[in-house]
Each structure stands twice: as structure tokens, then as C-alpha cells.
């Protein structure tokens, strides 16, 4: 088993362990920590979906969809992420975040949606060459960073669905963490791009001039 398969299997195993044996802890963090509820745990679920799609695809040697379908996949994934970030009663009354914490059906639907997001991203991104993957990661980071910046500036809580009320401080902390995540994502993407561009280049000495 190569390192990527091992990593994918580990992500799935860790998720199963946490979901089976530490669910009360997860639930408590979702109810009390906006960043964990809105980004950390959903991202982990999406990683499980991505890992599942990767292992299934490599095992069955499948290549689903046409080249143009990758754009539909990215669009659908972006739409799902956007929707589940809408504050409750926003967007013409269709926003639900964090009302899903009070509704078992919405609660499970959100988690299934993020699993699907991971699957969609895998099949949409697998045929992109390396520079485009990094460009997409940077673009995603910018959206996250700007929204995080917005959260640091709000003067009243956005994510409120009684009895679940995330404080203004939690909004600011989540926003700051999203900005830091954007910076980290930019750094990793830039490092990957530099490695891709120069990994096959032979080192040559800098030409010296003599007078």
C-alpha cells in the first residue's frame, strides 16, 4: 500500500473511531465552538468523502464523468459549501446555519452533504494538472480568508438559532482562524508550485563576470 492509500485509509479509520467512541465530544464542540462546527468537522467529513472516493476509484480503476463534468462537480461542491455557511433565516429565509444543530434531519443532511462535497472534489480535481490544483487551492483560500476577515469585523452575532447562540467573540476567533488558514494554504500551494516548476531543473552555477 502506497502512502496515499495509507493516508486515505487512516483518515477513514480515525473518523470511524471518533464517530463511534467520541461522538459526545464532537457534539459538545459543535455546540460551543463556531470554528469547529462550521469548518473543522465539516472539512474532516469532506476529507473522508475524498478518501473514500480515492480508495474506491483506485481499487475499481474507475474514471467517472466526462472532462466537462469536473466543472459541474466543482460548482456543486461550492454551492453546497456556500449553502451550509448561510446564517439561519438569511438568503430569503433559506439559510440554516446553525439551525441544523436543533434539527436531526438537517443535522444528518449537512454531514452527508459534506461527504458528497469530498467525493465531488476528488472526481473533479483528479484530472487537473498540478498548477491548476494549486491555483484552485489558492482561490479557495482567498474566499475563506475574505469571509474570515468579514467575521472579524461583525458587531453582532450572525450564527444564532436559539437555543444555539454563538457569541461575538467566537465569530471573531473563527474569522481570525480562517485568515490564518488562508495564509497556511497559500504557503503550501506556493511551495508545491515551486517544487513542481523546478524539480526537474538541473542546478547550474551562477555565471561570474570578470573585469
Short mmCIF file of C-alpha atoms in Angstrom, two decimals:
data_model
loop_
_atom_site.label_atom_id
_atom_site.label_comp_id
_atom_site.label_asym_id
_atom_site.label_seq_id
_atom_site.Cartn_x
_atom_site.Cartn_y
_atom_site.Cartn_z
CA UNK A 1 0.00 0.00 0.00
CA UNK A 2 1.46 3.36 -1.02
CA UNK A 3 1.49 6.36 1.26
CA UNK A 4 -1.59 7.98 -0.31
CA UNK A 5 -3.73 4.90 0.18
CA UNK A 6 -2.44 4.54 3.71
CA UNK A 7 -3.29 8.18 4.45
CA UNK A 8 -6.79 7.80 2.98
CA UNK A 9 -7.43 4.63 4.97
CA UNK A 10 -6.14 6.33 8.13
CA UNK A 11 -8.49 9.30 7.68
CA UNK A 12 -11.48 6.97 7.32
CA UNK A 13 -10.42 4.86 10.30
CA UNK A 14 -9.88 7.90 12.54
CA UNK A 15 -13.27 9.30 11.56
CA UNK A 16 -14.97 5.98 12.32
CA UNK A 17 -13.23 5.79 15.70
CA UNK A 18 -14.21 9.35 16.66
CA UNK A 19 -17.79 8.95 15.44
CA UNK A 20 -18.25 5.67 17.31
CA UNK A 21 -16.45 6.37 20.57
CA UNK A 22 -16.17 10.15 20.94
CA UNK A 23 -19.37 11.49 19.43
CA UNK A 24 -20.43 13.32 22.64
CA UNK A 25 -17.17 15.28 22.48
CA UNK A 26 -17.80 16.18 18.84
CA UNK A 27 -21.36 17.22 19.63
CA UNK A 28 -20.20 19.37 22.52
CA UNK A 29 -17.63 21.14 20.36
CA UNK A 30 -20.20 21.73 17.64
CA UNK A 31 -22.50 23.40 20.15
CA UNK A 32 -19.83 25.59 21.73
CA UNK A 33 -17.17 26.33 19.10
CA UNK A 34 -18.16 28.09 15.88
CA UNK A 35 -14.95 27.28 14.02
CA UNK A 36 -15.19 23.58 14.83
CA UNK A 37 -18.88 23.46 13.92
CA UNK A 38 -18.65 25.46 10.71
CA UNK A 39 -15.27 24.44 9.27
CA UNK A 40 -13.16 21.91 11.17
CA UNK A 41 -15.58 18.99 11.47
CA UNK A 42 -17.20 19.53 8.04
CA UNK A 43 -13.75 19.65 6.45
CA UNK A 44 -12.87 16.37 8.14
CA UNK A 45 -16.09 14.81 6.82
CA UNK A 46 -15.26 16.08 3.32
CA UNK A 47 -11.78 14.54 3.68
CA UNK A 48 -13.47 11.23 4.49
CA UNK A 49 -15.57 11.55 1.33
CA UNK A 50 -12.48 12.40 -0.70
CA UNK A 51 -10.56 9.47 0.78
CA UNK A 52 -13.43 7.07 0.16
CA UNK A 53 -13.69 8.20 -3.47
CA UNK A 54 -9.93 7.85 -3.89
CA UNK A 55 -9.76 4.33 -2.48
CA UNK A 56 -12.82 3.23 -4.45
CA UNK A 57 -11.53 4.74 -7.67
CA UNK A 58 -8.08 3.20 -7.37
CA UNK A 59 -9.49 -0.17 -6.36
CA UNK A 60 -12.02 -0.34 -9.20
CA UNK A 61 -9.91 1.67 -11.63
CA UNK A 62 -12.87 3.91 -12.41
CA UNK A 63 -12.89 7.26 -14.15
CA UNK A 64 -16.37 8.68 -13.76
CA UNK A 65 -17.71 11.51 -15.85
CA UNK A 66 -16.68 13.48 -18.90
CA UNK A 67 -13.98 16.18 -18.90
CA UNK A 68 -16.61 18.92 -18.71
CA UNK A 69 -18.27 17.27 -15.73
CA UNK A 70 -15.41 18.38 -13.48
CA UNK A 71 -16.73 21.94 -13.66
CA UNK A 72 -20.19 20.76 -12.65
CA UNK A 73 -18.60 18.87 -9.77
CA UNK A 74 -16.70 21.91 -8.55
CA UNK A 75 -19.77 24.07 -8.94
CA UNK A 76 -21.95 21.65 -6.99
CA UNK A 77 -19.35 21.34 -4.22
CA UNK A 78 -19.01 25.12 -3.98
CA UNK A 79 -22.80 25.52 -3.88
CA UNK A 80 -23.12 23.02 -1.03
CA UNK A 81 -20.36 24.68 0.99
CA UNK A 82 -21.88 28.10 0.36
CA UNK A 83 -25.34 26.98 1.42
CA UNK A 84 -24.25 25.39 4.68
CA UNK A 85 -22.44 28.61 5.64
CA UNK A 86 -25.53 30.79 5.25
CA UNK A 87 -26.73 32.12 8.62
CA UNK A 88 -30.17 30.97 9.72
CA UNK A 89 -33.04 32.82 8.02
CA UNK A 90 -30.70 34.62 5.62
CA UNK A 91 -30.81 34.32 1.82
CA UNK A 92 -34.57 34.84 1.53
CA UNK A 93 -35.13 32.70 4.60
CA UNK A 94 -33.33 29.63 3.26
CA UNK A 95 -30.21 29.84 5.44
CA UNK A 96 -29.98 27.17 8.12
CA UNK A 97 -26.62 27.58 9.88
CA UNK A 98 -26.64 26.75 12.83
CA UNK A 99 -30.31 25.68 12.90
CA UNK A 100 -29.25 22.17 11.86
CA UNK A 101 -27.96 21.67 15.40
CA UNK A 102 -31.59 21.76 16.54
CA UNK A 103 -32.95 19.55 13.78
CA UNK A 104 -31.83 15.89 13.50
CA UNK A 105 -32.77 15.67 9.81
CA UNK A 106 -30.85 18.82 8.86
CA UNK A 107 -28.00 17.70 11.09
CA UNK A 108 -27.53 14.45 9.19
CA UNK A 109 -28.21 16.09 5.83
CA UNK A 110 -25.41 18.57 6.38
CA UNK A 111 -22.92 15.83 7.18
CA UNK A 112 -23.98 13.76 4.18
CA UNK A 113 -23.63 16.88 2.04
CA UNK A 114 -20.04 17.41 3.14
CA UNK A 115 -19.22 13.77 2.44
CA UNK A 116 -20.60 14.33 -1.07
CA UNK A 117 -18.50 17.50 -1.32
CA UNK A 118 -15.38 15.42 -0.76
CA UNK A 119 -16.42 12.90 -3.41
CA UNK A 120 -17.22 15.66 -5.91
CA UNK A 121 -13.91 17.41 -5.32
CA UNK A 122 -11.97 14.19 -5.83
CA UNK A 123 -13.55 13.33 -9.17
CA UNK A 124 -13.48 16.96 -10.30
CA UNK A 125 -9.84 17.56 -9.38
CA UNK A 126 -8.23 14.23 -10.25
CA UNK A 127 -7.79 15.11 -13.93
CA UNK A 128 -6.48 18.62 -13.35
CA UNK A 129 -2.75 19.05 -13.73
CA UNK A 130 -0.71 20.24 -10.80
CA UNK A 131 -0.59 24.01 -11.40
CA UNK A 132 -4.37 24.17 -11.70
CA UNK A 133 -4.86 22.26 -8.46
CA UNK A 134 -2.69 24.73 -6.61
CA UNK A 135 -4.48 27.64 -8.27
CA UNK A 136 -7.82 26.26 -7.12
CA UNK A 137 -6.48 25.79 -3.60
CA UNK A 138 -5.29 29.40 -3.53
CA UNK A 139 -8.65 30.62 -4.85
CA UNK A 140 -10.50 28.62 -2.20
CA UNK A 141 -8.18 30.02 0.45
CA UNK A 142 -8.89 33.57 -0.67
CA UNK A 143 -12.64 33.07 -0.37
CA UNK A 144 -12.17 31.59 3.08
CA UNK A 145 -9.80 34.37 4.10
CA UNK A 146 -12.07 37.19 2.99
CA UNK A 147 -15.05 35.64 4.74
CA UNK A 148 -12.92 35.20 7.83
CA UNK A 149 -11.97 38.87 7.61
CA UNK A 150 -15.66 39.74 7.44
CA UNK A 151 -16.35 37.66 10.54
CA UNK A 152 -13.67 39.55 12.46
CA UNK A 153 -15.48 42.81 11.71
CA UNK A 154 -19.08 41.89 12.58
CA UNK A 155 -20.53 43.79 15.52
CA UNK A 156 -23.30 41.33 16.35
CA UNK A 157 -23.53 37.54 16.09
CA UNK A 158 -24.61 36.15 12.71
CA UNK A 159 -24.90 32.49 13.60
CA UNK A 160 -27.79 32.36 16.00
CA UNK A 161 -30.58 29.77 16.15
CA UNK A 162 -31.89 29.60 19.74
CA UNK A 163 -31.09 27.81 21.89
CA UNK A 164 -27.79 27.68 19.95
CA UNK A 165 -26.12 31.09 20.08
CA UNK A 166 -22.51 31.57 19.06
CA UNK A 167 -21.07 34.63 20.78
CA UNK A 168 -19.48 37.58 19.03
CA UNK A 169 -16.10 36.52 20.38
CA UNK A 170 -16.49 33.10 18.75
CA UNK A 171 -17.24 34.84 15.44
CA UNK A 172 -14.07 36.88 15.72
CA UNK A 173 -11.98 33.87 16.72
CA UNK A 174 -13.35 31.82 13.83
CA UNK A 175 -12.63 34.65 11.42
CA UNK A 176 -9.05 35.01 12.63
CA UNK A 177 -8.51 31.25 12.31
CA UNK A 178 -9.87 31.32 8.76
CA UNK A 179 -7.42 34.09 7.84
CA UNK A 180 -4.53 32.08 9.29
CA UNK A 181 -5.75 29.01 7.40
CA UNK A 182 -5.73 31.02 4.17
CA UNK A 183 -2.12 32.05 4.78
CA UNK A 184 -1.11 28.45 5.50
CA UNK A 185 -2.93 27.20 2.41
CA UNK A 186 -1.24 29.85 0.26
CA UNK A 187 2.16 28.84 1.61
CA UNK A 188 1.59 25.14 0.95
CA UNK A 189 0.22 25.77 -2.54
CA UNK A 190 3.10 28.09 -3.43
CA UNK A 191 5.65 25.59 -2.11
CA UNK A 192 4.04 22.83 -4.17
CA UNK A 193 4.07 25.01 -7.28
CA UNK A 194 7.73 25.91 -6.82
CA UNK A 195 8.61 22.25 -6.35
CA UNK A 196 6.64 21.34 -9.49
CA UNK A 197 8.30 24.04 -11.59
CA UNK A 198 11.87 23.39 -10.51
CA UNK A 199 12.06 19.71 -9.55
CA UNK A 200 13.43 18.65 -12.95
CA UNK A 201 15.72 21.63 -13.40
CA UNK A 202 19.41 20.94 -13.17
CA UNK A 203 21.36 23.17 -10.86
CA UNK A 204 23.77 25.42 -12.72
CA UNK A 205 26.37 27.70 -11.18
CA UNK A 206 25.67 31.39 -11.30
CA UNK A 207 27.84 32.90 -14.07
CA UNK A 208 30.63 35.01 -12.71
CA UNK A 209 31.91 38.00 -14.59
CA UNK A 210 35.48 39.09 -14.55
CA UNK A 211 36.63 42.60 -15.23
#
